[in-house]
XYZ file of N, CA and C in Angstrom:
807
model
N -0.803 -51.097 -37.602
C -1.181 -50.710 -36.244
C -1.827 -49.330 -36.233
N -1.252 -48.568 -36.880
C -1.966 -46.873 -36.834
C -3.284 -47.075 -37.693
N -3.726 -47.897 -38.695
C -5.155 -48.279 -39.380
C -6.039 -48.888 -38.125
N -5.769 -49.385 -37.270
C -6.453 -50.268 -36.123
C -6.498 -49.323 -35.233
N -5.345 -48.548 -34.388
C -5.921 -47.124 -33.707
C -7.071 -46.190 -34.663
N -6.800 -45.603 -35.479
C -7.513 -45.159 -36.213
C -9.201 -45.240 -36.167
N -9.378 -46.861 -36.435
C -10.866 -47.370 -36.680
C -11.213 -48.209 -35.354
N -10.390 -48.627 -34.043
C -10.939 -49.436 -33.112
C -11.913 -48.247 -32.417
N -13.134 -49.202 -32.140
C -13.935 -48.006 -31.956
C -14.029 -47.818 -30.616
N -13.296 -48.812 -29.603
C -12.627 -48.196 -27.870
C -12.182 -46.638 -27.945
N -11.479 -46.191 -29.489
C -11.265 -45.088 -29.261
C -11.717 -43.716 -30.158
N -13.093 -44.334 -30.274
C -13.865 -43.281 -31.247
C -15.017 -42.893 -30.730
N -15.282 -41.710 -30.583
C -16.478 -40.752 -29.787
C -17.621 -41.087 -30.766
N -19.102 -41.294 -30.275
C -19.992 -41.652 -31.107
C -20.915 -40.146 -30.848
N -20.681 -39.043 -29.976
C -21.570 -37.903 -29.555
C -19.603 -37.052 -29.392
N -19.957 -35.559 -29.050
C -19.503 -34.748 -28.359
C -19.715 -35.168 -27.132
N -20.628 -35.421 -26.445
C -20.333 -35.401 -25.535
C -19.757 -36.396 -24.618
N -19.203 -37.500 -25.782
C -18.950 -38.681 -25.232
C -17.354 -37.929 -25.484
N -16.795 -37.044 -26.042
C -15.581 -36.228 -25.785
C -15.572 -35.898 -24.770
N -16.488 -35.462 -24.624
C -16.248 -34.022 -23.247
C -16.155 -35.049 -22.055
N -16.793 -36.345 -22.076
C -16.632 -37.201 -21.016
C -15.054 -38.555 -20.998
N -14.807 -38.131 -21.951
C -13.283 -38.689 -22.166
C -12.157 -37.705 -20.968
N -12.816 -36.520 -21.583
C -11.189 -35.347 -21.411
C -11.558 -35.370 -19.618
N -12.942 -35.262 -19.039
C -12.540 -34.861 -17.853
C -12.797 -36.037 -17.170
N -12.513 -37.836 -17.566
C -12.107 -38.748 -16.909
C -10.635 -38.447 -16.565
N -9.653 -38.393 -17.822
C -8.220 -37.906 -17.745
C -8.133 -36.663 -16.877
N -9.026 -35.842 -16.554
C -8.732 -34.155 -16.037
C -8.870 -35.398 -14.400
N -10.115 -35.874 -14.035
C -10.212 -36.377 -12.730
C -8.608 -37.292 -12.157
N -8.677 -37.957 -13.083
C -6.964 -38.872 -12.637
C -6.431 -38.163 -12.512
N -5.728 -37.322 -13.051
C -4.577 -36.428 -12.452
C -4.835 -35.467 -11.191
N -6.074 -35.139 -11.088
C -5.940 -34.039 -10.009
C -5.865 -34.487 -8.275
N -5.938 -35.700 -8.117
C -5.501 -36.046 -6.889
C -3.824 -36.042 -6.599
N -3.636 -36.147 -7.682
C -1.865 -35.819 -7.412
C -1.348 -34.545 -7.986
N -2.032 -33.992 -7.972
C -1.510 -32.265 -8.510
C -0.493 -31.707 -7.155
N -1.004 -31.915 -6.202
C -0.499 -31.351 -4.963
C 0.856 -31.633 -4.546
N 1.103 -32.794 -4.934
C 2.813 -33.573 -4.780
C 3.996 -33.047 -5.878
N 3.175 -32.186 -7.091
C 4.080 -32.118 -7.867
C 4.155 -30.202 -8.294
N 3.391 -29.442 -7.427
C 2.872 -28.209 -7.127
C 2.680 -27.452 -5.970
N 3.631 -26.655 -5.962
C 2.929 -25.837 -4.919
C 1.583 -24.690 -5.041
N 1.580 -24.546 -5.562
C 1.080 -23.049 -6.364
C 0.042 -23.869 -7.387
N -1.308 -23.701 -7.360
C -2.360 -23.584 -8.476
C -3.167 -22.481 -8.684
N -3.415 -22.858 -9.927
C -4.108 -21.139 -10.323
C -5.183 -21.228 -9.297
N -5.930 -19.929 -9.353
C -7.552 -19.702 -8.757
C -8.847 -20.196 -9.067
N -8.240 -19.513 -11.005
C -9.220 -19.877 -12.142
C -9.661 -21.549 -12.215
N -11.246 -21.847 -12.511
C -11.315 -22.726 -12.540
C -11.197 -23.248 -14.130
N -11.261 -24.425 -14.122
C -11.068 -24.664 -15.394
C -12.375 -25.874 -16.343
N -11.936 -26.154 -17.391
C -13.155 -27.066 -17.892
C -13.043 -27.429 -19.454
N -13.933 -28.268 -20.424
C -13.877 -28.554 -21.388
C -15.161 -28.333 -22.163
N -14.834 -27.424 -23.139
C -16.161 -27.690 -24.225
C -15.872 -27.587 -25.735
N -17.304 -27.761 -26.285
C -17.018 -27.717 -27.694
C -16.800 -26.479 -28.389
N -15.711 -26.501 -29.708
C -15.866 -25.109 -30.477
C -17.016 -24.654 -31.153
N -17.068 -23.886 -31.679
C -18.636 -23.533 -32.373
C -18.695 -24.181 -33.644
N -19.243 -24.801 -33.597
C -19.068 -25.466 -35.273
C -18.310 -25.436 -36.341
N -18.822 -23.597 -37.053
C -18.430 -23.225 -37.993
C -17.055 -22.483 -37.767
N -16.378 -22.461 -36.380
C -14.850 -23.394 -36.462
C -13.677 -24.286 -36.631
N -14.463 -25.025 -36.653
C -14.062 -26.839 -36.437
C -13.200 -26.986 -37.579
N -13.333 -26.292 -38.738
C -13.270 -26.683 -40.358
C -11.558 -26.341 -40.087
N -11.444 -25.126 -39.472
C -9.904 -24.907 -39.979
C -9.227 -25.507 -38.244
N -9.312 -26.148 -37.626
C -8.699 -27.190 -36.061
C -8.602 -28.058 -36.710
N -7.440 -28.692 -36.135
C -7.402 -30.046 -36.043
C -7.614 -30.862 -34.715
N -7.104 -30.104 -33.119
C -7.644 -30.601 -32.081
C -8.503 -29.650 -31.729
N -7.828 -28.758 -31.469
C -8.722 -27.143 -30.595
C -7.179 -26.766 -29.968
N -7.867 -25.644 -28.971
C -7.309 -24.564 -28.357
C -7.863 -24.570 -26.953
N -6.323 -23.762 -26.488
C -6.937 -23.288 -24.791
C -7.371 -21.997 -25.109
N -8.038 -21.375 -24.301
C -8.773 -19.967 -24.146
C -8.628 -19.569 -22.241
N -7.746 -18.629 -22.446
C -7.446 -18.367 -21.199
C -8.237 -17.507 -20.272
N -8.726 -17.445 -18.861
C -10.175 -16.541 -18.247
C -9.983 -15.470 -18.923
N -11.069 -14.556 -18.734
C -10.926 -13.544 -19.414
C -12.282 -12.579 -18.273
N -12.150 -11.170 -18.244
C -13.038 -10.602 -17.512
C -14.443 -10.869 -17.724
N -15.025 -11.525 -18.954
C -16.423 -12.306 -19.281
C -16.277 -13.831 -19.140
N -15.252 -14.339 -19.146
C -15.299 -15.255 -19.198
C -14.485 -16.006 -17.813
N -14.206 -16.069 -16.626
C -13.201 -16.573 -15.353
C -12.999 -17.948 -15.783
N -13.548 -18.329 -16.642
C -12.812 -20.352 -16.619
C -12.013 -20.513 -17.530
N -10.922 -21.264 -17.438
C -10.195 -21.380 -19.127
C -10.868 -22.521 -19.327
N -10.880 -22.482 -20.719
C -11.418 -23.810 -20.789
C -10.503 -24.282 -22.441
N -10.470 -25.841 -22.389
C -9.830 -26.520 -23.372
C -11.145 -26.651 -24.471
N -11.135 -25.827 -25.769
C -12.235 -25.650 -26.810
C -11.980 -26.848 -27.550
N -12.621 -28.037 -27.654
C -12.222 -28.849 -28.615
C -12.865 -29.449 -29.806
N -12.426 -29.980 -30.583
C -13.284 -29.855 -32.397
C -14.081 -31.248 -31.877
N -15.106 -31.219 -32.091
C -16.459 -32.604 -32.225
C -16.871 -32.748 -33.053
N -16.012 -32.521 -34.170
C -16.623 -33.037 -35.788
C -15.855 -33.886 -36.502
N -16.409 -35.177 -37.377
C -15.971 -35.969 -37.958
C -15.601 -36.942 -36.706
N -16.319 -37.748 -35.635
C -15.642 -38.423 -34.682
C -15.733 -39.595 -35.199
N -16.091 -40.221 -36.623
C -15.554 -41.321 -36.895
C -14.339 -41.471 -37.293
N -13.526 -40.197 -37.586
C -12.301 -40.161 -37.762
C -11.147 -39.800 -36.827
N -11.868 -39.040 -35.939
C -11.133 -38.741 -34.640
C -10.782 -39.128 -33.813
N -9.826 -40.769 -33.800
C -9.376 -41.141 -32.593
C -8.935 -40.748 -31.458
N -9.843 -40.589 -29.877
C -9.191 -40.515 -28.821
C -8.083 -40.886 -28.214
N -7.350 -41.514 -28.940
C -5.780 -42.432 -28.029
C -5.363 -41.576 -27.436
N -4.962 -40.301 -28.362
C -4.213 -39.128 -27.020
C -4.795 -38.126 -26.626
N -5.796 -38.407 -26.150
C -6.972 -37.388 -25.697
C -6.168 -36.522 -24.217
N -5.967 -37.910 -23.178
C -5.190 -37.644 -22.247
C -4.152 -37.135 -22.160
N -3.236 -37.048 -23.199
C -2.005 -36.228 -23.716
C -2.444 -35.111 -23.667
N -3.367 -34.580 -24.492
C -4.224 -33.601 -24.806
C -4.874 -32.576 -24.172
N -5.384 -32.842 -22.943
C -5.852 -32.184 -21.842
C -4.710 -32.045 -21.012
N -4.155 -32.794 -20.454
C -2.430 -32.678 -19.476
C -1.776 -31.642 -20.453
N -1.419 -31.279 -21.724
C -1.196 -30.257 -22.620
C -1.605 -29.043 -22.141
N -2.758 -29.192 -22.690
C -4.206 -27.544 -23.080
C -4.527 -27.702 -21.081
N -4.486 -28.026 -20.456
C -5.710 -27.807 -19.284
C -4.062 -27.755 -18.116
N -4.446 -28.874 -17.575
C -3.449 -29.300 -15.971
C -2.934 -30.660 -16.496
N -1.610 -30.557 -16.111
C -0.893 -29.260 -15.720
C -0.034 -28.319 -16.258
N -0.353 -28.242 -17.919
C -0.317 -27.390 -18.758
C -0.439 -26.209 -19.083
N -0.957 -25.698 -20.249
C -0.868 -24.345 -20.413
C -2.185 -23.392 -19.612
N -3.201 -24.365 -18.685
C -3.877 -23.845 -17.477
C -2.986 -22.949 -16.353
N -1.953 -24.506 -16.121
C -1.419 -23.836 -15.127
C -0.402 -22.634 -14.846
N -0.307 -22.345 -16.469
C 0.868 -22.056 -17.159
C 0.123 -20.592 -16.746
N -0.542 -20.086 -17.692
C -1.272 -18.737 -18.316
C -2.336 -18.467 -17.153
N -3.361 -19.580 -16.423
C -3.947 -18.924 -15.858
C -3.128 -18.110 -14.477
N -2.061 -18.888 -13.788
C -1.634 -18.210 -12.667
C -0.514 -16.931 -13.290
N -0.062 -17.275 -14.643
C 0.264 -15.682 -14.905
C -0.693 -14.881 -14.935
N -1.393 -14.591 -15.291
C -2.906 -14.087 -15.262
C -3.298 -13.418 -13.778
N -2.585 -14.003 -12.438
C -3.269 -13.852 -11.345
C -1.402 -13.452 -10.395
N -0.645 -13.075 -11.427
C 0.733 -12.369 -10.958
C 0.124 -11.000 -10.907
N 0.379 -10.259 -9.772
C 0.512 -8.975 -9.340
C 1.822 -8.428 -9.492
N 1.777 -7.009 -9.227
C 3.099 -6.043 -9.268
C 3.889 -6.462 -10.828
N 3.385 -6.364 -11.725
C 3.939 -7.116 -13.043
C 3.109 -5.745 -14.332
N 4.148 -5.259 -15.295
C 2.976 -4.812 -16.425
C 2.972 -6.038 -17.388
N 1.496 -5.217 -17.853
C 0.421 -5.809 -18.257
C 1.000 -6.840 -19.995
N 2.270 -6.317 -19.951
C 2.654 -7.351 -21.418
C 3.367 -8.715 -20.709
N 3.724 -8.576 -19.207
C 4.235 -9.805 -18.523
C 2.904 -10.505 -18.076
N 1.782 -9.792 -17.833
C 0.504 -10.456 -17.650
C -0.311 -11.061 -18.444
N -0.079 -10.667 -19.846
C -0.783 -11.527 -20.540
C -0.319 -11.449 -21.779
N 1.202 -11.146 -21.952
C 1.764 -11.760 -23.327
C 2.990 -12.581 -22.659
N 3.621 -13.218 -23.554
C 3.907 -14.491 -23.798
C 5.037 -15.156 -24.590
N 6.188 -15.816 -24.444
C 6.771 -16.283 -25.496
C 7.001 -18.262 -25.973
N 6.692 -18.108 -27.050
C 6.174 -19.432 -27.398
C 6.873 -20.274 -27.328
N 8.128 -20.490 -27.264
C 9.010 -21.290 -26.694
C 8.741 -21.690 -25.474
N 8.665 -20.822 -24.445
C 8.266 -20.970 -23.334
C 6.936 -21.667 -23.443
N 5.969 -20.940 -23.454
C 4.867 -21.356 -23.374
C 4.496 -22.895 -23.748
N 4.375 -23.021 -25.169
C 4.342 -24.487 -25.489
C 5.225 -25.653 -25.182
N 6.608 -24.797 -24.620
C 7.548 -25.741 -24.308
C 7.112 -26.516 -22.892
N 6.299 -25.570 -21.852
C 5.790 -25.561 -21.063
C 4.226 -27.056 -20.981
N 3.744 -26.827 -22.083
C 2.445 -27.467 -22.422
C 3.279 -29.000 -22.632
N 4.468 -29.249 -23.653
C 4.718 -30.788 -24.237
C 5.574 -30.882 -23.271
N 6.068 -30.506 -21.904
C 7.154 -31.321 -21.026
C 5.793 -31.757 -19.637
N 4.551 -30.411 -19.978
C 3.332 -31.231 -18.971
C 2.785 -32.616 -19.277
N 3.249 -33.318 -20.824
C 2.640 -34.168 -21.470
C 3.391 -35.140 -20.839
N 4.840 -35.426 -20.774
C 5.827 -36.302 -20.250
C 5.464 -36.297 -18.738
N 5.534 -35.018 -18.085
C 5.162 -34.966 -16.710
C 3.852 -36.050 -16.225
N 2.962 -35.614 -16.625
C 1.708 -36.719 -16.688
C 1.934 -37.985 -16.864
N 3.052 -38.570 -17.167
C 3.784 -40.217 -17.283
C 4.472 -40.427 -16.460
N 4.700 -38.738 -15.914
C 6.205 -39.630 -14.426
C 5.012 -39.563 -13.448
N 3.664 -38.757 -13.358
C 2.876 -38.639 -11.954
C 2.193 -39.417 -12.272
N 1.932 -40.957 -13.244
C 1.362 -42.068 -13.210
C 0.140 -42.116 -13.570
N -0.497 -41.277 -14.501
C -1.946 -41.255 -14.890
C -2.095 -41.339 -16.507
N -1.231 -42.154 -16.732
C -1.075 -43.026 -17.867
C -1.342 -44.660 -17.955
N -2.307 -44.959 -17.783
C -2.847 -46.427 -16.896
C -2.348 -47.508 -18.138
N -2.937 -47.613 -19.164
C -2.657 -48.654 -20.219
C -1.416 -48.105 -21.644
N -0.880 -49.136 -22.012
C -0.014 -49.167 -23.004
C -0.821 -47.942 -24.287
N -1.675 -47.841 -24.183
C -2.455 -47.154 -25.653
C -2.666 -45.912 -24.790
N -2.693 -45.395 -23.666
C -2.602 -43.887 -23.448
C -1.179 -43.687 -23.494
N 0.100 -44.360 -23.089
C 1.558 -44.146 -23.212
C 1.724 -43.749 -24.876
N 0.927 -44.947 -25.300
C 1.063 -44.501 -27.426
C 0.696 -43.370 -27.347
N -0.060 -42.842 -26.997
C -0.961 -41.625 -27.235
C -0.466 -40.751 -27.055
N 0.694 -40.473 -25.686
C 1.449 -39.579 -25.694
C 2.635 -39.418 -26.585
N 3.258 -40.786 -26.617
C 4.471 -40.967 -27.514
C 3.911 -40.301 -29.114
N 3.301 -40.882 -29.768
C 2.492 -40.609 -31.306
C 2.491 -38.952 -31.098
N 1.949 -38.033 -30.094
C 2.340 -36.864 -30.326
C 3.561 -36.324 -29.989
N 4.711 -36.887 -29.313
C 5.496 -36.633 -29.606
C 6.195 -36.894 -30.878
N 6.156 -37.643 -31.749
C 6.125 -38.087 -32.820
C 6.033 -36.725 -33.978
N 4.542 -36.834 -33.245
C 3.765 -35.084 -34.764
C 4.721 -34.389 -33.962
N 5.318 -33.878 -32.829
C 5.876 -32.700 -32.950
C 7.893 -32.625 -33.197
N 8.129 -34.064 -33.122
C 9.243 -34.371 -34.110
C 9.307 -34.213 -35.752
N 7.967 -34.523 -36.467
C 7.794 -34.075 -37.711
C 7.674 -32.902 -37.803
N 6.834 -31.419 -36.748
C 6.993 -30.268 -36.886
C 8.028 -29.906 -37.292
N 9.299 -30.654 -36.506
C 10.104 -29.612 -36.644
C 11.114 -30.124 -38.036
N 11.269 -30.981 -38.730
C 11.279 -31.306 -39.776
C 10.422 -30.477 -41.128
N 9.581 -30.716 -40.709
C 8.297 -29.661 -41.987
C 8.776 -28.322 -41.848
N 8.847 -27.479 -40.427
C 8.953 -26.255 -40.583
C 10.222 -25.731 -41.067
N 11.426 -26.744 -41.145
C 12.365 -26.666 -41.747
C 12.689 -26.336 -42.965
N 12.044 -27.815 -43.650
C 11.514 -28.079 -45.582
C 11.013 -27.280 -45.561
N 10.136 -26.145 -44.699
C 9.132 -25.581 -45.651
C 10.182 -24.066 -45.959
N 10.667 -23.624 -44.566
C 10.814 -22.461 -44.439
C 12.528 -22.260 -45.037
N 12.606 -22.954 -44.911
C 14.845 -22.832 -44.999
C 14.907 -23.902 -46.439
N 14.029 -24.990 -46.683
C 14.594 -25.942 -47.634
C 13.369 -25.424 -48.981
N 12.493 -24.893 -48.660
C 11.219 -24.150 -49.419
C 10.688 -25.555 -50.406
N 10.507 -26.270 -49.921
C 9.376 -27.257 -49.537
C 8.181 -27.058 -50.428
N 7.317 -27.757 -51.423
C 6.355 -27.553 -51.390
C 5.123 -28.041 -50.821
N 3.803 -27.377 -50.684
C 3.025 -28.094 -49.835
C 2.463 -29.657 -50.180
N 2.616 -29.858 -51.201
C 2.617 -31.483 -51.966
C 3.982 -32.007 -50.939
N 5.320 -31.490 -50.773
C 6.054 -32.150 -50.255
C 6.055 -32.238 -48.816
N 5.954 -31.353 -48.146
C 5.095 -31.242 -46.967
C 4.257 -32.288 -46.224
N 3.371 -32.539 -46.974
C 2.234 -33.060 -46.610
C 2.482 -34.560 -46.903
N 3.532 -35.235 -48.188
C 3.779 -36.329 -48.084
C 4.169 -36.940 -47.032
N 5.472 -35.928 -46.555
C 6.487 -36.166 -45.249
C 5.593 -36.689 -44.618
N 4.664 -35.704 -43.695
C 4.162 -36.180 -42.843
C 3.213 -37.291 -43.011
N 2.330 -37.202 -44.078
C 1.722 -38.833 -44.364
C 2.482 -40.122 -44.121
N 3.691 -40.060 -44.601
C 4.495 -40.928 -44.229
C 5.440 -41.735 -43.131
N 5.004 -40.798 -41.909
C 5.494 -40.735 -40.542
C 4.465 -40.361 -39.635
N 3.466 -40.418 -39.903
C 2.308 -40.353 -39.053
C 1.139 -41.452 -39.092
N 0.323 -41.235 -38.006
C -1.046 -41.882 -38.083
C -2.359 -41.229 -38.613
N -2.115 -39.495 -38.650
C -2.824 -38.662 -38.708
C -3.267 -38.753 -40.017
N -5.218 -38.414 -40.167
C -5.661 -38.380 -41.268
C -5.487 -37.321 -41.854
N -5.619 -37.790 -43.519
C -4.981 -36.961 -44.712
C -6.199 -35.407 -43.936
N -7.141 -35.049 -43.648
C -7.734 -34.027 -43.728
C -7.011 -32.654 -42.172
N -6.703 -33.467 -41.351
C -5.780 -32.992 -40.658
C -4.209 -32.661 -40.675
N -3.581 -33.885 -41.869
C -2.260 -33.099 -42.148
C -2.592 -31.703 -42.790
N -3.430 -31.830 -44.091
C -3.431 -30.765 -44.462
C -3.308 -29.507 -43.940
N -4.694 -29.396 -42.757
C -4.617 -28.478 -41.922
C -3.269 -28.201 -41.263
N -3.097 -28.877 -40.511
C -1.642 -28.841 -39.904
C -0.474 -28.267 -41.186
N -0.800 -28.531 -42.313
C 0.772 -27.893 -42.912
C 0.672 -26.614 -43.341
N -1.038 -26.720 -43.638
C -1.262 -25.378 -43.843
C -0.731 -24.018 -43.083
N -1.000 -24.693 -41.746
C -0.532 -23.959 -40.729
C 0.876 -23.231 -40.349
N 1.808 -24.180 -40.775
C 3.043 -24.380 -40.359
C 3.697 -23.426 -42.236
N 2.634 -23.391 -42.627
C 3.101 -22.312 -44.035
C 2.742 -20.324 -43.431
N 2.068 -20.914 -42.815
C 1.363 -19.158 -42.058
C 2.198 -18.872 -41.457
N 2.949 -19.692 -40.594
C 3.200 -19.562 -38.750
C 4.819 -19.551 -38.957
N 6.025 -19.317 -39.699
C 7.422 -19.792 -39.392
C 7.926 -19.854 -37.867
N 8.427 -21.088 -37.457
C 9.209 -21.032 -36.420
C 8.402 -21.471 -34.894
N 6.676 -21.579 -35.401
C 5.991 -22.058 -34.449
C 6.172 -23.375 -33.737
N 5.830 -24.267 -34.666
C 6.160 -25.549 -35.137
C 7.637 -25.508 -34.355
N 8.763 -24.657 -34.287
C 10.119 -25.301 -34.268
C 9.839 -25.056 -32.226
N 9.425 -24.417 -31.906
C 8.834 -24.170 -30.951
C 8.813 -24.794 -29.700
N 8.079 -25.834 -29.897
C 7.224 -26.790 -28.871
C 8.976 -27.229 -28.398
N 9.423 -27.737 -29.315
C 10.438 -29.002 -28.850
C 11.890 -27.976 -28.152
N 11.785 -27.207 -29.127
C 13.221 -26.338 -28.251
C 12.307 -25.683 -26.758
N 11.671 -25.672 -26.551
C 10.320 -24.933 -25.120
C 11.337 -26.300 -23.912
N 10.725 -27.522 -24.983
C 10.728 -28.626 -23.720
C 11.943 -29.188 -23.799
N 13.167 -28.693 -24.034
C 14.264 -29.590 -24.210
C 14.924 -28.718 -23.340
N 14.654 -27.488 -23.372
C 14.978 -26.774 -22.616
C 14.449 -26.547 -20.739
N 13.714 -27.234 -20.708
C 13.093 -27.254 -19.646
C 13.187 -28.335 -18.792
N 13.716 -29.738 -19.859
C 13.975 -30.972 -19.539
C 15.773 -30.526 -19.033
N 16.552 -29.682 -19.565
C 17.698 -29.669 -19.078
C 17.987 -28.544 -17.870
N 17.150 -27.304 -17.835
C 16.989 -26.988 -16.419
C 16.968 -28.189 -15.601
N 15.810 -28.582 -15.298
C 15.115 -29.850 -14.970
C 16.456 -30.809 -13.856
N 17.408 -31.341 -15.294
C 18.319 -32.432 -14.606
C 19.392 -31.531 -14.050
N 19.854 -30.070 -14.334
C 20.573 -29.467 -13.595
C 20.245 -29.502 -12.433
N 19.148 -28.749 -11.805
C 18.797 -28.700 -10.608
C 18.603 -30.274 -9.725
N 18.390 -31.032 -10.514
C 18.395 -32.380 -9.836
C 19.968 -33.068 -9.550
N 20.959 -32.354 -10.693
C 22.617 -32.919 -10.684
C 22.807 -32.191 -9.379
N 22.466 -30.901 -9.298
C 23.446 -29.860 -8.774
C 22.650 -30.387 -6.585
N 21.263 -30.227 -6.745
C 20.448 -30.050 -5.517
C 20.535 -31.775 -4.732
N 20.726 -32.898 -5.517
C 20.776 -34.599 -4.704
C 19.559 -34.769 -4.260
N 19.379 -35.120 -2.984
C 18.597 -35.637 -2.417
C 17.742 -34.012 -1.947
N 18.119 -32.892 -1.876
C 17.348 -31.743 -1.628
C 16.519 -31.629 -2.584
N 16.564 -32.203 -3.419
C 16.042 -31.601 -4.929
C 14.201 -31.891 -4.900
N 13.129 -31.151 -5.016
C 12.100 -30.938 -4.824
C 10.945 -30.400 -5.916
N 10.411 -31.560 -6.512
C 10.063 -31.327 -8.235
C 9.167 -29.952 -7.714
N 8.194 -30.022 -6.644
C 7.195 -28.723 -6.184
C 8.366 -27.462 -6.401
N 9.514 -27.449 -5.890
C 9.957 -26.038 -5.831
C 10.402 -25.594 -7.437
N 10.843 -26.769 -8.129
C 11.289 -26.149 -9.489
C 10.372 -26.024 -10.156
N 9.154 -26.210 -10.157
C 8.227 -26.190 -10.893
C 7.600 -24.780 -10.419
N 8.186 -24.183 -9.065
C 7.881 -23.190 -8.890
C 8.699 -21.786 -9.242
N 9.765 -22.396 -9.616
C 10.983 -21.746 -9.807
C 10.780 -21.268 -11.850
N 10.094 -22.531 -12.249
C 9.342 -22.045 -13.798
C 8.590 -21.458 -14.059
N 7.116 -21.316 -12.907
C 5.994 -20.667 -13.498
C 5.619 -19.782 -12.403
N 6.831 -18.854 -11.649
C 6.205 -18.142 -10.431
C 6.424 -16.767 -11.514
N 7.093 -16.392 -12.736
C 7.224 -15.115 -12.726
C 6.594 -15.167 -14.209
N 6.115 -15.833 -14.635
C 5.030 -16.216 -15.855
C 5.553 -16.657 -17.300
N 5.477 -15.885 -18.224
C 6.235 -16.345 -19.598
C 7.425 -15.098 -19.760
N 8.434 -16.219 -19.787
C 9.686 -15.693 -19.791
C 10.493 -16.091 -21.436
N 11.075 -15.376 -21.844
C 12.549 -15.687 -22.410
C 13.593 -16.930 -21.938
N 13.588 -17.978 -23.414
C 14.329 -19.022 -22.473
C 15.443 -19.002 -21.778
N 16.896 -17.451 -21.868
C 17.682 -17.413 -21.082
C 17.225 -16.786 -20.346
N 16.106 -16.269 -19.485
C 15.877 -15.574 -18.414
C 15.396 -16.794 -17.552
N 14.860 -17.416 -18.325
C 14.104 -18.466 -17.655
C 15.422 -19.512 -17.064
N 16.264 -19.772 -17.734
C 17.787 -20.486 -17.366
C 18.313 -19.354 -16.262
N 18.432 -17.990 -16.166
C 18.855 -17.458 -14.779
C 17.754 -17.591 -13.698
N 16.646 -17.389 -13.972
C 15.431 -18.487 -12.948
C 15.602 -19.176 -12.143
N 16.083 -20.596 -13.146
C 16.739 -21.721 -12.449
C 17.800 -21.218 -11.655
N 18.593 -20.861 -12.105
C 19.838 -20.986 -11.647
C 20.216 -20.181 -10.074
N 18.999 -19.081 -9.581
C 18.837 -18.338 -8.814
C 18.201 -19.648 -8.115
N 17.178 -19.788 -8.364
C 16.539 -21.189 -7.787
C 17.140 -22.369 -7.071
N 18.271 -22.511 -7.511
C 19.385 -23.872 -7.360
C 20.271 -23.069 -6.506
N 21.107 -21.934 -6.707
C 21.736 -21.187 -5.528
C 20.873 -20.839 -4.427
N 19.810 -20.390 -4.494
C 19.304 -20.559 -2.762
C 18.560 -21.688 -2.487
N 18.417 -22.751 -3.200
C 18.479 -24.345 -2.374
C 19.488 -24.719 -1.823
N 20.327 -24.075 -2.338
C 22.165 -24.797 -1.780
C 22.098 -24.414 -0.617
N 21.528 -22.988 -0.524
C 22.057 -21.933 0.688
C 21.287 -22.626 1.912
């Protein structure tokens, strides 16, 4: 089944720009229901383009790039090389990640917090942050813009790579792993081509603790989450907790747990 995702060519870009017209079909579905699950959106507008070429070599998807005083749009930078190998299945994962209602909504409206210094304005902790990006990925499945069984794969399969993250960054860093062993692991539990594990382990040899990251971000956010829903019943209001996560920007995950918890005592009240 992962040889048939791989090569069905429903999900293989024949141009860039038949990318760029993937990501903002998925950007259009979701944004009619942004409003039911948000109070608060950034200013910044947002968008998708390609990296510069002689980037591409060391990505495996791309990156967000957050406004910047030359630049006001964030935009999701993404790799357009090799698209006979680059299956779209979780493209839509992908943008709900990097764009809305992800690490857009995440960074650009910190970005646009007042009365704050400038290391709460535009630094960051990665737990948070990315934890922030893979629980927008699940989110995007409960607000229904997951239409067919092969965009649900698409999300699931990266949850998948970031269940092997945290396995690899383990072997590599605490069990000292070599990158031959590394790179089997994940061959062996993935769909991902051999030229992208590489990259990817490469990565996760630079980076300790990145990788472990994503999943403690969103497990943590998933259990705020059902507190406020145990504790609040029928008061309980996904717009306010979602405002209750990203009104004071990137936090520390126990600051971010007294957040909540301030959050849930004056719903009671």
């Amino acid at each position: 089944f992962y040889d048939r995702i791989s090569t069905d060519p429903r999900f293989l870009a024949k141009t860039p720009a038949d990318v760029e017209a993937t990501y903002m079909r998925y950007i259009r579905a979701i944004e009619p229901k942004v409003s039911s699950y948000f109070r608060t959106q950034p200013r910044a507008p947002y968008g998708v383009k390609r990296l510069p070429p002689a980037a591409e070599p060391g990505q495996t998807f791309g990156y967000y790039s957050p406004p910047n005083a030359t630049e006001p749009r964030g935009y999701y930078n993404y790799n357009g090389s090799n698209l006979d190998k680059r299956s779209l299945i979780n493209a839509g994962t992908l943008i709900y990640h990097e764009l809305i209602p992800g690490h857009h909504f995440q960074i650009a409206r910190q970005q646009e917090l007042t009365g704050i210094p400038k290391f709460r304005k535009f630094g960051g902790y990665g737990a948070y942050m990315e934890g922030w990006g893979l629980y927008s990925e699940r989110l995007a499945d409960e607000m229904g813009v997951y239409k067919t069984p092969y965009d649900r794969f698409g999300m699931l399969s990266l949850q998948v790579w970031r269940a092997i993250r945290l396995v690899l960054d383990t072997g590599i860093h605490s069990k000292r792993w070599t990158r031959e062993q590394a790179i089997a692991y994940f061959k062996a539990n993935s769909s991902v081509s051999d030229t992208d594990i590489a990259r990817e382990v490469d990565r996760y040899f630079n980076w300790p603790g990145q990788a472990t990251s994503y999943m403690v971000g969103q497990l943590k956010i998933a259990e705020l989450r059902a507190r406020a829903e145990k504790a609040l019943g029928p008061r309980f209001d996904i717009r306010d907790f979602h405002e209750a996560v990203l009104s004071q920007g990137s936090l520390p995950l126990d600051v971010l747990e007294e957040q909540v918890d301030r959050y849930i005592a004056g719903a009671r009240k």
